PDB file of C-alpha atoms in Angstrom:
ATOM      1  CA  ASP A   1      82.714  89.265  75.429  1.00  0.00           C
ATOM      2  CA  ALA A   2      86.419  88.531  75.859  1.00  0.00           C
ATOM      3  CA  GLY A   3      87.731  88.286  79.359  1.00  0.00           C
ATOM      4  CA  VAL A   4      91.204  89.264  80.474  1.00  0.00           C
ATOM      5  CA  THR A   5      93.802  87.946  78.064  1.00  0.00           C
ATOM      6  CA  GLN A   6      97.505  87.538  78.793  1.00  0.00           C
ATOM      7  CA  SER A   7     100.473  86.623  76.642  1.00  0.00           C
ATOM      8  CA  PRO A   8     102.598  84.656  76.456  1.00  0.00           C
ATOM      9  CA  THR A   9     101.307  81.638  78.369  1.00  0.00           C
ATOM     10  CA  HIS A  10     104.732  80.348  79.291  1.00  0.00           C
ATOM     11  CA  LEU A  11     108.169  81.867  79.143  1.00  0.00           C
ATOM     12  CA  ILE A  12     111.633  80.591  79.966  1.00  0.00           C
ATOM     13  CA  LYS A  13     114.444  83.057  80.591  1.00  0.00           C
ATOM     14  CA  THR A  14     117.898  83.018  82.125  1.00  0.00           C
ATOM     15  CA  ARG A  15     119.217  85.090  84.987  1.00  0.00           C
ATOM     16  CA  GLY A  16     120.013  88.671  84.067  1.00  0.00           C
ATOM     17  CA  GLN A  17     117.686  88.801  81.101  1.00  0.00           C
ATOM     18  CA  GLN A  18     114.698  91.087  80.702  1.00  0.00           C
ATOM     19  CA  VAL A  19     111.090  90.087  80.061  1.00  0.00           C
ATOM     20  CA  THR A  20     107.873  91.789  78.942  1.00  0.00           C
ATOM     21  CA  LEU A  21     104.451  90.367  79.710  1.00  0.00           C
ATOM     22  CA  ARG A  22     101.256  91.646  78.137  1.00  0.00           C
ATOM     23  CA  CYS A  23      97.655  91.983  79.245  1.00  0.00           C
ATOM     24  CA  SER A  24      94.396  93.085  77.644  1.00  0.00           C
ATOM     25  CA  PRO A  25      91.654  93.891  80.137  1.00  0.00           C
ATOM     26  CA  LYS A  26      88.073  92.690  80.071  1.00  0.00           C
ATOM     27  CA  SER A  27      85.805  94.803  77.889  1.00  0.00           C
ATOM     28  CA  GLY A  28      84.583  97.845  79.816  1.00  0.00           C
ATOM     29  CA  HIS A  29      87.406  97.726  82.365  1.00  0.00           C
ATOM     30  CA  ASP A  30      89.918 100.543  82.565  1.00  0.00           C
ATOM     31  CA  THR A  31      92.110  99.520  85.492  1.00  0.00           C
ATOM     32  CA  VAL A  32      94.795  96.867  85.299  1.00  0.00           C
ATOM     33  CA  SER A  33      96.590  95.309  88.242  1.00  0.00           C
ATOM     34  CA  TRP A  34      99.500  92.905  88.183  1.00  0.00           C
ATOM     35  CA  TYR A  35     100.197  90.173  90.705  1.00  0.00           C
ATOM     36  CA  GLN A  36     102.985  87.673  91.265  1.00  0.00           C
ATOM     37  CA  GLN A  37     102.051  84.252  92.587  1.00  0.00           C
ATOM     38  CA  ALA A  38     104.828  81.991  93.787  1.00  0.00           C
ATOM     39  CA  LEU A  39     104.152  78.282  94.127  1.00  0.00           C
ATOM     40  CA  GLY A  40     101.975  77.545  97.144  1.00  0.00           C
ATOM     41  CA  GLN A  41     101.361  81.206  97.923  1.00  0.00           C
ATOM     42  CA  GLY A  42      98.592  83.683  97.352  1.00  0.00           C
ATOM     43  CA  PRO A  43      99.018  86.374  94.692  1.00  0.00           C
ATOM     44  CA  GLN A  44     101.115  89.370  95.720  1.00  0.00           C
ATOM     45  CA  PHE A  45     100.196  92.813  94.407  1.00  0.00           C
ATOM     46  CA  ILE A  46     102.873  94.365  92.172  1.00  0.00           C
ATOM     47  CA  PHE A  47     101.235  97.560  90.879  1.00  0.00           C
ATOM     48  CA  GLN A  48      98.105  99.018  89.386  1.00  0.00           C
ATOM     49  CA  TYR A  49      97.587 101.211  86.325  1.00  0.00           C
ATOM     50  CA  TYR A  50      94.762 103.602  85.606  1.00  0.00           C
ATOM     51  CA  GLU A  51      94.650 106.372  83.004  1.00  0.00           C
ATOM     52  CA  GLU A  52      98.091 105.292  81.796  1.00  0.00           C
ATOM     53  CA  GLU A  53      99.715 106.013  85.149  1.00  0.00           C
ATOM     54  CA  GLU A  54     100.961 103.806  87.960  1.00  0.00           C
ATOM     55  CA  ARG A  55      98.525 104.531  90.788  1.00  0.00           C
ATOM     56  CA  GLN A  56      99.654 102.099  93.459  1.00  0.00           C
ATOM     57  CA  ARG A  57     102.625  99.880  94.006  1.00  0.00           C
ATOM     58  CA  GLY A  58     103.287  96.909  96.232  1.00  0.00           C
ATOM     59  CA  ASN A  59     106.557  95.918  97.824  1.00  0.00           C
ATOM     60  CA  PHE A  60     108.475  95.109  94.658  1.00  0.00           C
ATOM     61  CA  PRO A  61     111.844  96.528  93.530  1.00  0.00           C
ATOM     62  CA  ASP A  62     112.302  98.982  90.694  1.00  0.00           C
ATOM     63  CA  ARG A  63     113.299  96.098  88.415  1.00  0.00           C
ATOM     64  CA  PHE A  64     109.552  95.672  88.021  1.00  0.00           C
ATOM     65  CA  SER A  65     108.018  98.347  85.848  1.00  0.00           C
ATOM     66  CA  GLY A  66     104.948  98.689  83.734  1.00  0.00           C
ATOM     67  CA  HIS A  67     102.978 100.649  81.267  1.00  0.00           C
ATOM     68  CA  GLN A  68      99.376 101.174  80.294  1.00  0.00           C
ATOM     69  CA  PHE A  69      98.331 102.132  76.792  1.00  0.00           C
ATOM     70  CA  PRO A  70      95.415 104.339  75.667  1.00  0.00           C
ATOM     71  CA  ASN A  71      93.357 101.214  74.884  1.00  0.00           C
ATOM     72  CA  TYR A  72      93.812 100.172  78.563  1.00  0.00           C
ATOM     73  CA  SER A  73      96.083  97.230  77.749  1.00  0.00           C
ATOM     74  CA  SER A  74      99.175  96.919  79.888  1.00  0.00           C
ATOM     75  CA  GLU A  75     102.702  95.553  79.982  1.00  0.00           C
ATOM     76  CA  LEU A  76     104.785  94.307  82.874  1.00  0.00           C
ATOM     77  CA  ASN A  77     108.552  94.544  82.437  1.00  0.00           C
ATOM     78  CA  VAL A  78     111.065  92.828  84.667  1.00  0.00           C
ATOM     79  CA  ASN A  79     114.772  93.601  84.309  1.00  0.00           C
ATOM     80  CA  ALA A  80     117.837  91.730  85.574  1.00  0.00           C
ATOM     81  CA  LEU A  81     115.857  88.558  86.196  1.00  0.00           C
ATOM     82  CA  LEU A  82     116.626  86.545  89.310  1.00  0.00           C
ATOM     83  CA  LEU A  83     115.862  82.919  90.033  1.00  0.00           C
ATOM     84  CA  GLY A  84     113.339  84.129  92.608  1.00  0.00           C
ATOM     85  CA  ASP A  85     111.316  85.840  89.893  1.00  0.00           C
ATOM     86  CA  SER A  86     110.076  82.443  88.747  1.00  0.00           C
ATOM     87  CA  ALA A  87     106.330  82.570  89.336  1.00  0.00           C
ATOM     88  CA  LEU A  88     102.895  82.848  87.792  1.00  0.00           C
ATOM     89  CA  TYR A  89     102.258  86.463  86.795  1.00  0.00           C
ATOM     90  CA  LEU A  90      98.623  87.400  86.863  1.00  0.00           C
ATOM     91  CA  CYS A  91      96.886  90.370  85.347  1.00  0.00           C
ATOM     92  CA  ALA A  92      93.529  91.479  86.719  1.00  0.00           C
ATOM     93  CA  SER A  93      91.179  94.134  85.411  1.00  0.00           C
ATOM     94  CA  SER A  94      88.401  96.099  87.003  1.00  0.00           C
ATOM     95  CA  THR A  95      86.553  99.377  86.889  1.00  0.00           C
ATOM     96  CA  ARG A  96      87.539 102.191  89.194  1.00  0.00           C
ATOM     97  CA  VAL A  97      84.511 101.826  91.369  1.00  0.00           C
ATOM     98  CA  ASP A  98      84.774  99.181  94.050  1.00  0.00           C
ATOM     99  CA  GLN A  99      84.132  96.228  91.797  1.00  0.00           C
ATOM    100  CA  PRO A 100      85.727  92.790  91.823  1.00  0.00           C
ATOM    101  CA  GLN A 101      88.867  92.128  89.855  1.00  0.00           C
ATOM    102  CA  HIS A 102      88.840  89.496  87.163  1.00  0.00           C
ATOM    103  CA  PHE A 103      92.002  87.573  86.402  1.00  0.00           C
ATOM    104  CA  GLY A 104      93.537  86.402  83.171  1.00  0.00           C
ATOM    105  CA  ASP A 105      95.011  82.930  82.784  1.00  0.00           C
ATOM    106  CA  GLY A 106      98.462  84.188  83.728  1.00  0.00           C
ATOM    107  CA  THR A 107     101.963  83.900  82.349  1.00  0.00           C
ATOM    108  CA  ARG A 108     104.168  81.259  83.916  1.00  0.00           C
ATOM    109  CA  LEU A 109     107.727  82.585  83.980  1.00  0.00           C
ATOM    110  CA  SER A 110     110.610  80.221  84.633  1.00  0.00           C
ATOM    111  CA  ILE A 111     114.119  81.513  85.239  1.00  0.00           C
ATOM    112  CA  LEU A 112     117.022  79.142  84.633  1.00  0.00           C
TER     113      LEU A 112
ATOM    114  CA  GLN B   1     101.279  95.897 106.953  1.00  0.00           C
ATOM    115  CA  LYS B   2      98.013  94.597 105.619  1.00  0.00           C
ATOM    116  CA  GLU B   3      97.709  90.896 106.392  1.00  0.00           C
ATOM    117  CA  VAL B   4      95.178  88.306 105.443  1.00  0.00           C
ATOM    118  CA  GLU B   5      95.271  84.950 107.169  1.00  0.00           C
ATOM    119  CA  GLN B   6      93.350  81.823 106.280  1.00  0.00           C
ATOM    120  CA  ASN B   7      92.756  78.704 108.311  1.00  0.00           C
ATOM    121  CA  SER B   8      95.517  76.223 107.713  1.00  0.00           C
ATOM    122  CA  GLY B   9      94.738  73.367 105.422  1.00  0.00           C
ATOM    123  CA  PRO B  10      94.435  71.124 103.767  1.00  0.00           C
ATOM    124  CA  LEU B  11      90.750  70.576 104.457  1.00  0.00           C
ATOM    125  CA  SER B  12      89.028  67.343 103.511  1.00  0.00           C
ATOM    126  CA  VAL B  13      85.267  66.834 103.578  1.00  0.00           C
ATOM    127  CA  PRO B  14      83.075  64.008 102.286  1.00  0.00           C
ATOM    128  CA  GLU B  15      80.845  64.610  99.287  1.00  0.00           C
ATOM    129  CA  GLY B  16      77.588  66.257 100.325  1.00  0.00           C
ATOM    130  CA  ALA B  17      79.008  67.788 103.499  1.00  0.00           C
ATOM    131  CA  ILE B  18      79.461  71.478 104.340  1.00  0.00           C
ATOM    132  CA  ALA B  19      82.947  72.910 103.880  1.00  0.00           C
ATOM    133  CA  SER B  20      83.818  75.901 106.065  1.00  0.00           C
ATOM    134  CA  LEU B  21      86.663  78.220 105.116  1.00  0.00           C
ATOM    135  CA  ASN B  22      87.792  81.063 107.363  1.00  0.00           C
ATOM    136  CA  CYS B  23      89.779  84.249 106.924  1.00  0.00           C
ATOM    137  CA  THR B  24      90.872  87.113 109.172  1.00  0.00           C
ATOM    138  CA  TYR B  25      92.327  90.437 108.121  1.00  0.00           C
ATOM    139  CA  SER B  26      94.330  93.110 109.874  1.00  0.00           C
ATOM    140  CA  ASP B  27      93.250  96.360 108.158  1.00  0.00           C
ATOM    141  CA  ARG B  28      90.144  97.508 110.010  1.00  0.00           C
ATOM    142  CA  GLY B  29      89.373 100.015 107.261  1.00  0.00           C
ATOM    143  CA  SER B  30      88.904  97.319 104.610  1.00  0.00           C
ATOM    144  CA  GLN B  31      85.654  97.670 102.736  1.00  0.00           C
ATOM    145  CA  SER B  32      85.296  94.797 100.319  1.00  0.00           C
ATOM    146  CA  PHE B  33      86.046  91.114 100.513  1.00  0.00           C
ATOM    147  CA  PHE B  34      86.264  88.371  97.951  1.00  0.00           C
ATOM    148  CA  TRP B  35      86.626  84.643  97.674  1.00  0.00           C
ATOM    149  CA  TYR B  36      88.439  83.212  94.702  1.00  0.00           C
ATOM    150  CA  ARG B  37      88.700  79.565  93.691  1.00  0.00           C
ATOM    151  CA  GLN B  38      91.904  78.397  92.065  1.00  0.00           C
ATOM    152  CA  TYR B  39      92.263  75.014  90.450  1.00  0.00           C
ATOM    153  CA  SER B  40      95.766  73.590  90.224  1.00  0.00           C
ATOM    154  CA  GLY B  41      97.710  75.286  87.446  1.00  0.00           C
ATOM    155  CA  LYS B  42      94.921  77.761  86.731  1.00  0.00           C
ATOM    156  CA  SER B  43      94.260  81.394  87.599  1.00  0.00           C
ATOM    157  CA  PRO B  44      91.968  82.575  90.414  1.00  0.00           C
ATOM    158  CA  GLU B  45      88.258  82.646  89.599  1.00  0.00           C
ATOM    159  CA  LEU B  46      85.934  84.963  91.497  1.00  0.00           C
ATOM    160  CA  ILE B  47      83.142  83.084  93.265  1.00  0.00           C
ATOM    161  CA  MET B  48      81.845  85.510  95.910  1.00  0.00           C
ATOM    162  CA  SER B  49      82.075  89.150  96.878  1.00  0.00           C
ATOM    163  CA  ILE B  50      80.738  90.695 100.078  1.00  0.00           C
ATOM    164  CA  TYR B  51      80.704  94.303 101.198  1.00  0.00           C
ATOM    165  CA  SER B  52      78.499  94.556 104.305  1.00  0.00           C
ATOM    166  CA  ASN B  53      78.139  92.661 107.553  1.00  0.00           C
ATOM    167  CA  GLY B  54      76.031  89.536 107.478  1.00  0.00           C
ATOM    168  CA  ASP B  55      75.502  86.693 105.080  1.00  0.00           C
ATOM    169  CA  LYS B  56      75.383  86.630 101.309  1.00  0.00           C
ATOM    170  CA  GLU B  57      74.181  83.519  99.537  1.00  0.00           C
ATOM    171  CA  ASP B  58      74.759  82.457  95.937  1.00  0.00           C
ATOM    172  CA  GLY B  59      73.677  78.936  95.126  1.00  0.00           C
ATOM    173  CA  ARG B  60      75.619  76.506  97.292  1.00  0.00           C
ATOM    174  CA  PHE B  61      77.980  79.247  98.480  1.00  0.00           C
ATOM    175  CA  THR B  62      77.446  81.551 101.467  1.00  0.00           C
ATOM    176  CA  ALA B  63      79.874  84.286 102.420  1.00  0.00           C
ATOM    177  CA  GLN B  64      79.756  85.712 105.930  1.00  0.00           C
ATOM    178  CA  LEU B  65      81.332  88.995 107.029  1.00  0.00           C
ATOM    179  CA  ASN B  66      81.874  90.387 110.507  1.00  0.00           C
ATOM    180  CA  LYS B  67      83.796  93.661 110.299  1.00  0.00           C
ATOM    181  CA  ALA B  68      83.917  94.120 114.072  1.00  0.00           C
ATOM    182  CA  SER B  69      85.761  90.816 114.401  1.00  0.00           C
ATOM    183  CA  GLN B  70      87.645  91.366 111.124  1.00  0.00           C
ATOM    184  CA  TYR B  71      86.499  87.968 109.978  1.00  0.00           C
ATOM    185  CA  VAL B  72      85.121  86.626 106.723  1.00  0.00           C
ATOM    186  CA  SER B  73      84.139  83.068 105.914  1.00  0.00           C
ATOM    187  CA  LEU B  74      82.883  80.942 103.064  1.00  0.00           C
ATOM    188  CA  LEU B  75      80.525  78.011 103.445  1.00  0.00           C
ATOM    189  CA  ILE B  76      80.078  75.503 100.657  1.00  0.00           C
ATOM    190  CA  ARG B  77      76.974  73.363 101.062  1.00  0.00           C
ATOM    191  CA  ASP B  78      76.495  69.967  99.439  1.00  0.00           C
ATOM    192  CA  SER B  79      80.191  69.843  98.563  1.00  0.00           C
ATOM    193  CA  GLN B  80      81.028  68.181  95.262  1.00  0.00           C
ATOM    194  CA  PRO B  81      84.306  66.649  94.056  1.00  0.00           C
ATOM    195  CA  SER B  82      84.455  69.489  91.508  1.00  0.00           C
ATOM    196  CA  ASP B  83      84.755  71.916  94.454  1.00  0.00           C
ATOM    197  CA  SER B  84      88.206  70.487  95.185  1.00  0.00           C
ATOM    198  CA  ALA B  85      90.528  73.455  94.720  1.00  0.00           C
ATOM    199  CA  THR B  86      92.437  76.093  96.641  1.00  0.00           C
ATOM    200  CA  TYR B  87      90.242  78.874  97.989  1.00  0.00           C
ATOM    201  CA  LEU B  88      91.787  82.311  98.298  1.00  0.00           C
ATOM    202  CA  CYS B  89      90.455  85.041 100.552  1.00  0.00           C
ATOM    203  CA  ALA B  90      91.137  88.547  99.228  1.00  0.00           C
ATOM    204  CA  VAL B  91      90.651  91.877 100.960  1.00  0.00           C
ATOM    205  CA  ASN B  92      90.438  95.303  99.334  1.00  0.00           C
ATOM    206  CA  PRO B  93      91.713  97.914 101.825  1.00  0.00           C
ATOM    207  CA  GLY B  94      90.004 100.674  99.867  1.00  0.00           C
ATOM    208  CA  ALA B  95      92.346 101.430  97.001  1.00  0.00           C
ATOM    209  CA  ASN B  96      91.068  98.682  94.709  1.00  0.00           C
ATOM    210  CA  ASN B  97      94.160  96.530  95.076  1.00  0.00           C
ATOM    211  CA  LEU B  98      93.819  93.157  96.688  1.00  0.00           C
ATOM    212  CA  PHE B  99      95.646  91.486  99.532  1.00  0.00           C
ATOM    213  CA  PHE B 100      95.415  87.703  99.457  1.00  0.00           C
ATOM    214  CA  GLY B 101      95.776  84.985 102.015  1.00  0.00           C
ATOM    215  CA  THR B 102      97.898  81.968 101.221  1.00  0.00           C
ATOM    216  CA  GLY B 103      94.812  79.916 100.439  1.00  0.00           C
ATOM    217  CA  THR B 104      93.160  76.821 101.853  1.00  0.00           C
ATOM    218  CA  ARG B 105      93.266  73.641  99.827  1.00  0.00           C
ATOM    219  CA  LEU B 106      89.940  71.827  99.894  1.00  0.00           C
ATOM    220  CA  THR B 107      89.503  68.194  98.906  1.00  0.00           C
ATOM    221  CA  VAL B 108      86.008  66.743  98.586  1.00  0.00           C
ATOM    222  CA  ILE B 109      86.115  62.984  98.942  1.00  0.00           C
ATOM    223  CA  PRO B 110      83.571  61.055  96.815  1.00  0.00           C
TER     224      PRO B 110
END
């Protein structure tokens, strides 16, 4: 039973570029949430997708956007990258009932 | 603003001792609470969930919740060096998204 899988593992970009991160949820999960974790901080909620729609959004600018596909997998897109976007990006999946979220291994994004 | 605060670390305990980690939250309507363990360079791993007032035990771990005081804690008995990690408190305010504290770094000294 595969857990949450994310790709790529690491990514290096330069300022102003765009990036797409991918996530496949744990089997049986239909809700995907994305988090940004800066060094030494706890994860910060970016947004959540369910039934292919963005259901909730944290305090992140419109440069951060996402998508969920019919198979429940999801993408996180970040445009016009800034140095401050360097972080570990975590995907978590869950069911819609009040169940715990399970995290993937994350994508470490470095902006030069 | 939904805030989650954890006791400042780092926390060091000798092997075999009890480690006590504390967390307070601001959203009184929060319904579910979680503790995650995060090893350096790794992603958070769920170790405990608690939904009602009182204690919940799982092996060496005990989570305690007091909704009236807006307080949740994690006790680790018989601490082992492998327990050395950052422990993150997470609160679900009801919409199935999580608000995290900044974490408490625990070191268990052999």
